[in-house]
Amino acid sequence: MKRIIAAAAFVVALLPGIASAHDKLTVLLDWFVNPDHAPLVVAKHAGIFDRHELLVDLIAPADPNDPPKLVAAGKADVAISYQPQLHVQVAQGLPLRRFGTLVATPLNSLVVLRDGPIKSVADLKGRKIGYSVGGFEDALLKSMLEQYGLKLADVTLINVNFSLSPSIFSGQVDATIGAFRNFELNQMDIAGKPGRAFYPEDYGVPLYDELVLVAHKNKLNDDRLKRLLDALEEAVAYMHNEPQKSWQAFIKENKSLDDELNRRAWGATVPRFAQSPRALDSRRYSRFADYLVKQGLIPKALPVADYAVELH
């Protein structure tokens, strides 16, 4: 019996050492925690990161523009960012590379009231359109309008910051560009004012990855990044196999996320997570770079390896 007790005490004494053996990794989110980050949060609270000997710190930014810049400056390990922004940031000289994909489909959309007067993109002529971030959203809207012979000059653009749905409800604008289809449509439906979405990929905009994981280009050999991708792949499978358990893991640290909007957004987002986050579609990145050149957002299309890599 004394030997058993002594052995147990020895194991307990080792536990702090076991915990400290986990490699720390800082991941900067693109925004406050929401269902778009579900695989990361689930991996943290369902013990998946532990199995890959990772101690991951998920940090929501004070400014959504900061995470890629902080990674480029070597002040964080990983940032969640957007493929369109990545192309622009690399063109500006930031030493960033996509090494994984989180959300593998576009989420961006143009949204109007379902029962309103706009039944087609062609009906936007002379209308007011709200937006949050200029640049890429302008390019999306421009591409969609061109399908009907319209130009940006044919609409009035109004910066509504991040008050997208409320600006439609109040009549401030007739439509918004930049609305995430997994959130705004659910938010509008819950408010009793259902929306209609027009998807950029249906109007000539090439498909792209909405959310990607980026790291400094000189740190891609870091084994922690590979283990992070393995853990995310396992987390996405767990979310499909154990929806209720994964939801409980998601809300474990923040019970305020347990509401109707986040539950709906969760259901709309889970099918869009990359089931193989390390896989790279080079043609998608090349095609999208060409599109951004055409839109005047980057001066030239660089080789895909300057934007994204696949870790083996």
Phi, psi and omega in degrees: 000317179299323179295321180295315180298318180297319179296318179297317179298324179295317179296314179300320180297331181279341187306314177302324179293322179296316180298316183290344179287341177294139180278128180284144179215128179260123178243118177270123179282166179274344185196184177297157183301130179206175184302342175298337182259012189309314181300325179292314183291318179296317179300325181289317188261355176257009176082008184286318176298322178301317181296336179259015176054045178239139172246096190262127177256113180265122186237123175278135185278152172288327178232120182301341180279346189282321190310308180298324180294321180292322176293318179298329180273001178078017182263359175205161185276314188220146173231144169273125183220194184237141181303313179303315180294325180301314179302315181294317182293322176295320178298331179277356176103003179289133184278064185245150173220140170285129177239356179199162179241136176260299177251117192267007179228159173297145171249340183299145178201168172254126188238140176226172173289133183298323182264012181275185185283347184268108180255345182214158176301330179298333182284357180284347182304127179080005183263166178261131183236125180272149178214162179255313184232123179287175178097264184293320179296324175298319180296317178300311182298317179301316180297320181291319180294324182300333180296343181240020178072020180256162178235168177300330179293345180276356178231165176251120181267132181231125178283113180253015184056233181254017178266066187286296181299313180302327181291332174284316181302320185281349182085005178299323178225164179264341182202163174228143173249139183103002178287130176281122187297336180278346181248301188300319180297320177291320179299318180293320180295318179297325180283358180079015178231073186302148183250169174237133182250141171246128189261125183306323182293345176274357185231037172092359178273125181298148176297148180209168176275125181290307182241130181230161175259128181238149178222169176295138185298338180270002183240023184283348177273002180294118183299336180298327180294320179294319179292327176299315180295319177299319180293320180293322177299318179293322181294319179296318177297319179298321180295324177287321184280326185230070185300319182287317179296321180290325176296317179297323176295323182294319184266004186306314184268345184220090182294340180295343178283349183275071177225177187295319182298313181291327177295317179294316180297322177303309181298326181281340186262325185310316181294346184265352179289142179294123179280341172231082190298338181277341184298137182240126174264094184299322181296323179299317181291321179294315181296320182288325176299318178299320179297317181293326175297313180300326180276356178079018181270337173225151185288326181203157178275125179269166173303147182305323181299342177279347179251320192211150178224161173245118183279132180245000000 
